[in-house]
PDB file of C-alpha atoms in Angstrom:
ATOM      1  CA  UNK A   1     111.028 106.093  95.647  1.00 79.00           C
ATOM      2  CA  UNK A   2     107.287 105.490  95.451  1.00 83.00           C
ATOM      3  CA  UNK A   3     105.856 108.273  93.576  1.00 93.00           C
ATOM      4  CA  UNK A   4     102.203 107.404  93.667  1.00 96.00           C
ATOM      5  CA  UNK A   5     100.864 105.972  96.898  1.00 95.00           C
ATOM      6  CA  UNK A   6      97.556 104.126  96.944  1.00 96.00           C
ATOM      7  CA  UNK A   7      95.290 103.364  99.826  1.00 95.00           C
ATOM      8  CA  UNK A   8      91.757 102.280 100.623  1.00 96.00           C
ATOM      9  CA  UNK A   9      91.392  98.901  99.446  1.00 95.00           C
ATOM     10  CA  UNK A  10      89.869  96.023 101.605  1.00 97.00           C
ATOM     11  CA  UNK A  11      87.265  93.527 101.704  1.00 98.00           C
ATOM     12  CA  UNK A  12      83.550  94.059 101.410  1.00 98.00           C
ATOM     13  CA  UNK A  13      80.344  92.293 100.719  1.00 98.00           C
ATOM     14  CA  UNK A  14      78.477  92.658  97.648  1.00 98.00           C
ATOM     15  CA  UNK A  15      76.706  96.055  97.470  1.00 98.00           C
ATOM     16  CA  UNK A  16      79.256  97.658  99.629  1.00 98.00           C
ATOM     17  CA  UNK A  17      81.410 100.637  99.018  1.00 98.00           C
ATOM     18  CA  UNK A  18      85.210 101.409  99.064  1.00 98.00           C
ATOM     19  CA  UNK A  19      87.201 104.481  98.384  1.00 98.00           C
ATOM     20  CA  UNK A  20      90.487 104.302  96.977  1.00 98.00           C
ATOM     21  CA  UNK A  21      92.960 107.104  97.009  1.00 98.00           C
ATOM     22  CA  UNK A  22      96.289 107.811  94.945  1.00 97.00           C
ATOM     23  CA  UNK A  23      98.479 110.552  96.324  1.00 96.00           C
ATOM     24  CA  UNK A  24     101.627 112.152  94.708  1.00 94.00           C
ATOM     25  CA  UNK A  25     104.685 111.949  96.774  1.00 92.00           C
ATOM     26  CA  UNK A  26     105.995 115.530  98.129  1.00 89.00           C
ATOM     27  CA  UNK A  27     108.582 115.576  95.372  1.00 90.00           C
ATOM     28  CA  UNK A  28     105.752 115.797  92.770  1.00 91.00           C
ATOM     29  CA  UNK A  29     104.883 119.201  91.259  1.00 88.00           C
ATOM     30  CA  UNK A  30     101.772 118.460  89.095  1.00 90.00           C
ATOM     31  CA  UNK A  31      99.799 115.421  88.307  1.00 92.00           C
ATOM     32  CA  UNK A  32      98.076 114.780  85.097  1.00 92.00           C
ATOM     33  CA  UNK A  33      96.412 111.955  82.935  1.00 93.00           C
ATOM     34  CA  UNK A  34      94.898 110.342  86.094  1.00 96.00           C
ATOM     35  CA  UNK A  35      93.471 106.855  85.818  1.00 98.00           C
ATOM     36  CA  UNK A  36      92.672 103.672  87.495  1.00 98.00           C
ATOM     37  CA  UNK A  37      93.098 100.243  86.242  1.00 98.00           C
ATOM     38  CA  UNK A  38      92.624  96.861  87.664  1.00 98.00           C
ATOM     39  CA  UNK A  39      93.694  93.244  87.357  1.00 98.00           C
ATOM     40  CA  UNK A  40      92.138  90.386  88.553  1.00 97.00           C
ATOM     41  CA  UNK A  41      93.714  86.909  88.972  1.00 92.00           C
ATOM     42  CA  UNK A  42      94.796  85.411  85.793  1.00 95.00           C
ATOM     43  CA  UNK A  43      93.558  88.315  83.685  1.00 97.00           C
ATOM     44  CA  UNK A  44      95.088  91.299  82.080  1.00 97.00           C
ATOM     45  CA  UNK A  45      95.209  94.654  83.615  1.00 98.00           C
ATOM     46  CA  UNK A  46      92.006  96.510  82.391  1.00 98.00           C
ATOM     47  CA  UNK A  47      91.049 100.215  82.196  1.00 98.00           C
ATOM     48  CA  UNK A  48      88.592 101.360  84.930  1.00 98.00           C
ATOM     49  CA  UNK A  49      88.326 105.030  84.939  1.00 98.00           C
ATOM     50  CA  UNK A  50      90.175 108.235  83.833  1.00 98.00           C
ATOM     51  CA  UNK A  51      89.813 111.856  84.443  1.00 96.00           C
ATOM     52  CA  UNK A  52      91.238 114.563  82.152  1.00 92.00           C
ATOM     53  CA  UNK A  53      92.811 117.852  83.328  1.00 86.00           C
ATOM     54  CA  UNK A  54      89.682 119.451  82.614  1.00 89.00           C
ATOM     55  CA  UNK A  55      87.854 117.085  84.696  1.00 90.00           C
ATOM     56  CA  UNK A  56      86.192 114.987  82.055  1.00 95.00           C
ATOM     57  CA  UNK A  57      85.751 111.593  83.503  1.00 97.00           C
ATOM     58  CA  UNK A  58      85.236 108.314  81.305  1.00 97.00           C
ATOM     59  CA  UNK A  59      84.603 104.878  82.779  1.00 98.00           C
ATOM     60  CA  UNK A  60      84.549 101.308  81.575  1.00 98.00           C
ATOM     61  CA  UNK A  61      80.845 100.266  80.729  1.00 98.00           C
ATOM     62  CA  UNK A  62      80.792  97.757  83.654  1.00 98.00           C
ATOM     63  CA  UNK A  63      81.287 100.362  86.275  1.00 98.00           C
ATOM     64  CA  UNK A  64      79.312 103.387  84.953  1.00 98.00           C
ATOM     65  CA  UNK A  65      76.741 104.501  87.446  1.00 98.00           C
ATOM     66  CA  UNK A  66      78.633 102.729  90.373  1.00 98.00           C
ATOM     67  CA  UNK A  67      82.203 104.204  90.414  1.00 98.00           C
ATOM     68  CA  UNK A  68      83.114 107.868  90.382  1.00 98.00           C
ATOM     69  CA  UNK A  69      86.425 109.285  89.818  1.00 98.00           C
ATOM     70  CA  UNK A  70      87.673 112.456  91.354  1.00 96.00           C
ATOM     71  CA  UNK A  71      90.668 114.619  92.048  1.00 95.00           C
ATOM     72  CA  UNK A  72      91.831 117.116  94.696  1.00 93.00           C
ATOM     73  CA  UNK A  73      94.692 119.096  93.128  1.00 87.00           C
ATOM     74  CA  UNK A  74      95.494 121.055  96.071  1.00 90.00           C
ATOM     75  CA  UNK A  75      96.347 117.595  97.625  1.00 92.00           C
ATOM     76  CA  UNK A  76      97.865 116.108  94.518  1.00 93.00           C
ATOM     77  CA  UNK A  77      95.478 113.182  95.323  1.00 96.00           C
ATOM     78  CA  UNK A  78      92.823 111.602  93.213  1.00 97.00           C
ATOM     79  CA  UNK A  79      90.112 109.074  94.154  1.00 98.00           C
ATOM     80  CA  UNK A  80      88.071 106.364  92.956  1.00 98.00           C
ATOM     81  CA  UNK A  81      84.706 105.882  94.902  1.00 98.00           C
ATOM     82  CA  UNK A  82      83.190 102.645  94.502  1.00 98.00           C
ATOM     83  CA  UNK A  83      79.626 101.892  95.225  1.00 98.00           C
ATOM     84  CA  UNK A  84      77.601  98.830  95.024  1.00 98.00           C
ATOM     85  CA  UNK A  85      80.545  96.639  94.653  1.00 98.00           C
ATOM     86  CA  UNK A  86      80.179  93.139  93.280  1.00 98.00           C
ATOM     87  CA  UNK A  87      82.275  89.990  93.012  1.00 97.00           C
ATOM     88  CA  UNK A  88      83.383  90.570  89.551  1.00 97.00           C
ATOM     89  CA  UNK A  89      85.065  93.892  90.728  1.00 98.00           C
ATOM     90  CA  UNK A  90      87.470  91.800  92.971  1.00 98.00           C
ATOM     91  CA  UNK A  91      91.022  92.745  91.713  1.00 98.00           C
ATOM     92  CA  UNK A  92      94.175  94.574  92.534  1.00 98.00           C
ATOM     93  CA  UNK A  93      93.549  98.170  91.738  1.00 98.00           C
ATOM     94  CA  UNK A  94      96.242 100.327  90.371  1.00 98.00           C
ATOM     95  CA  UNK A  95      96.500 104.149  89.771  1.00 98.00           C
ATOM     96  CA  UNK A  96      98.498 105.759  86.967  1.00 98.00           C
ATOM     97  CA  UNK A  97      99.399 109.247  86.094  1.00 97.00           C
ATOM     98  CA  UNK A  98     101.703 111.590  84.600  1.00 95.00           C
ATOM     99  CA  UNK A  99     103.792 113.198  86.908  1.00 94.00           C
ATOM    100  CA  UNK A 100     105.731 116.465  86.708  1.00 92.00           C
ATOM    101  CA  UNK A 101     108.789 117.195  89.104  1.00 90.00           C
ATOM    102  CA  UNK A 102     110.631 120.314  89.665  1.00 86.00           C
ATOM    103  CA  UNK A 103     111.932 122.252  87.640  1.00 80.00           C
ATOM    104  CA  UNK A 104     109.125 120.932  85.440  1.00 79.00           C
ATOM    105  CA  UNK A 105     108.332 121.010  81.789  1.00 81.00           C
ATOM    106  CA  UNK A 106     108.266 117.094  81.238  1.00 89.00           C
ATOM    107  CA  UNK A 107     105.852 114.599  82.556  1.00 93.00           C
ATOM    108  CA  UNK A 108     106.730 110.862  83.538  1.00 94.00           C
ATOM    109  CA  UNK A 109     104.211 108.038  83.538  1.00 96.00           C
ATOM    110  CA  UNK A 110     103.888 106.184  86.972  1.00 97.00           C
ATOM    111  CA  UNK A 111     101.857 103.353  88.706  1.00 97.00           C
ATOM    112  CA  UNK A 112     101.013 102.932  91.981  1.00 97.00           C
ATOM    113  CA  UNK A 113     101.785 100.224  93.973  1.00 96.00           C
ATOM    114  CA  UNK A 114      98.270  98.549  93.832  1.00 97.00           C
ATOM    115  CA  UNK A 115      95.760  97.841  96.257  1.00 97.00           C
ATOM    116  CA  UNK A 116      93.514  94.697  96.684  1.00 98.00           C
ATOM    117  CA  UNK A 117      89.765  94.879  96.682  1.00 98.00           C
ATOM    118  CA  UNK A 118      87.910  91.846  97.412  1.00 98.00           C
ATOM    119  CA  UNK A 119      84.157  91.579  97.063  1.00 98.00           C
ATOM    120  CA  UNK A 120      82.312  88.513  98.451  1.00 97.00           C
ATOM    121  CA  UNK A 121      78.918  87.428  97.495  1.00 94.00           C
TER     122      UNK A 121
END
């Protein structure tokens, strides 16, 4: 069963915007340690952004000022708003989080299925 469902990828021209979503399944109780990563062809997966449980966000330098990570705990969903996209942002984007299932007290780390973001010049 897929526990983190991603959506929102697509193709845009340079300077365009996309918003990625990562939603926990109905069986998920709590989501912590939310983050986004990406993997370009022929490259290793790299960190993009992370938001802590007290809403402190961190970004890789190349996306600072362009990407924003946010969370909607009521919907068990977190987002990555990507503005001013550039061709070098082209990659498969993965969400990652620690999920708690009922009856709780233990978290398990999961990855989303990945969503393709393609930016043309």
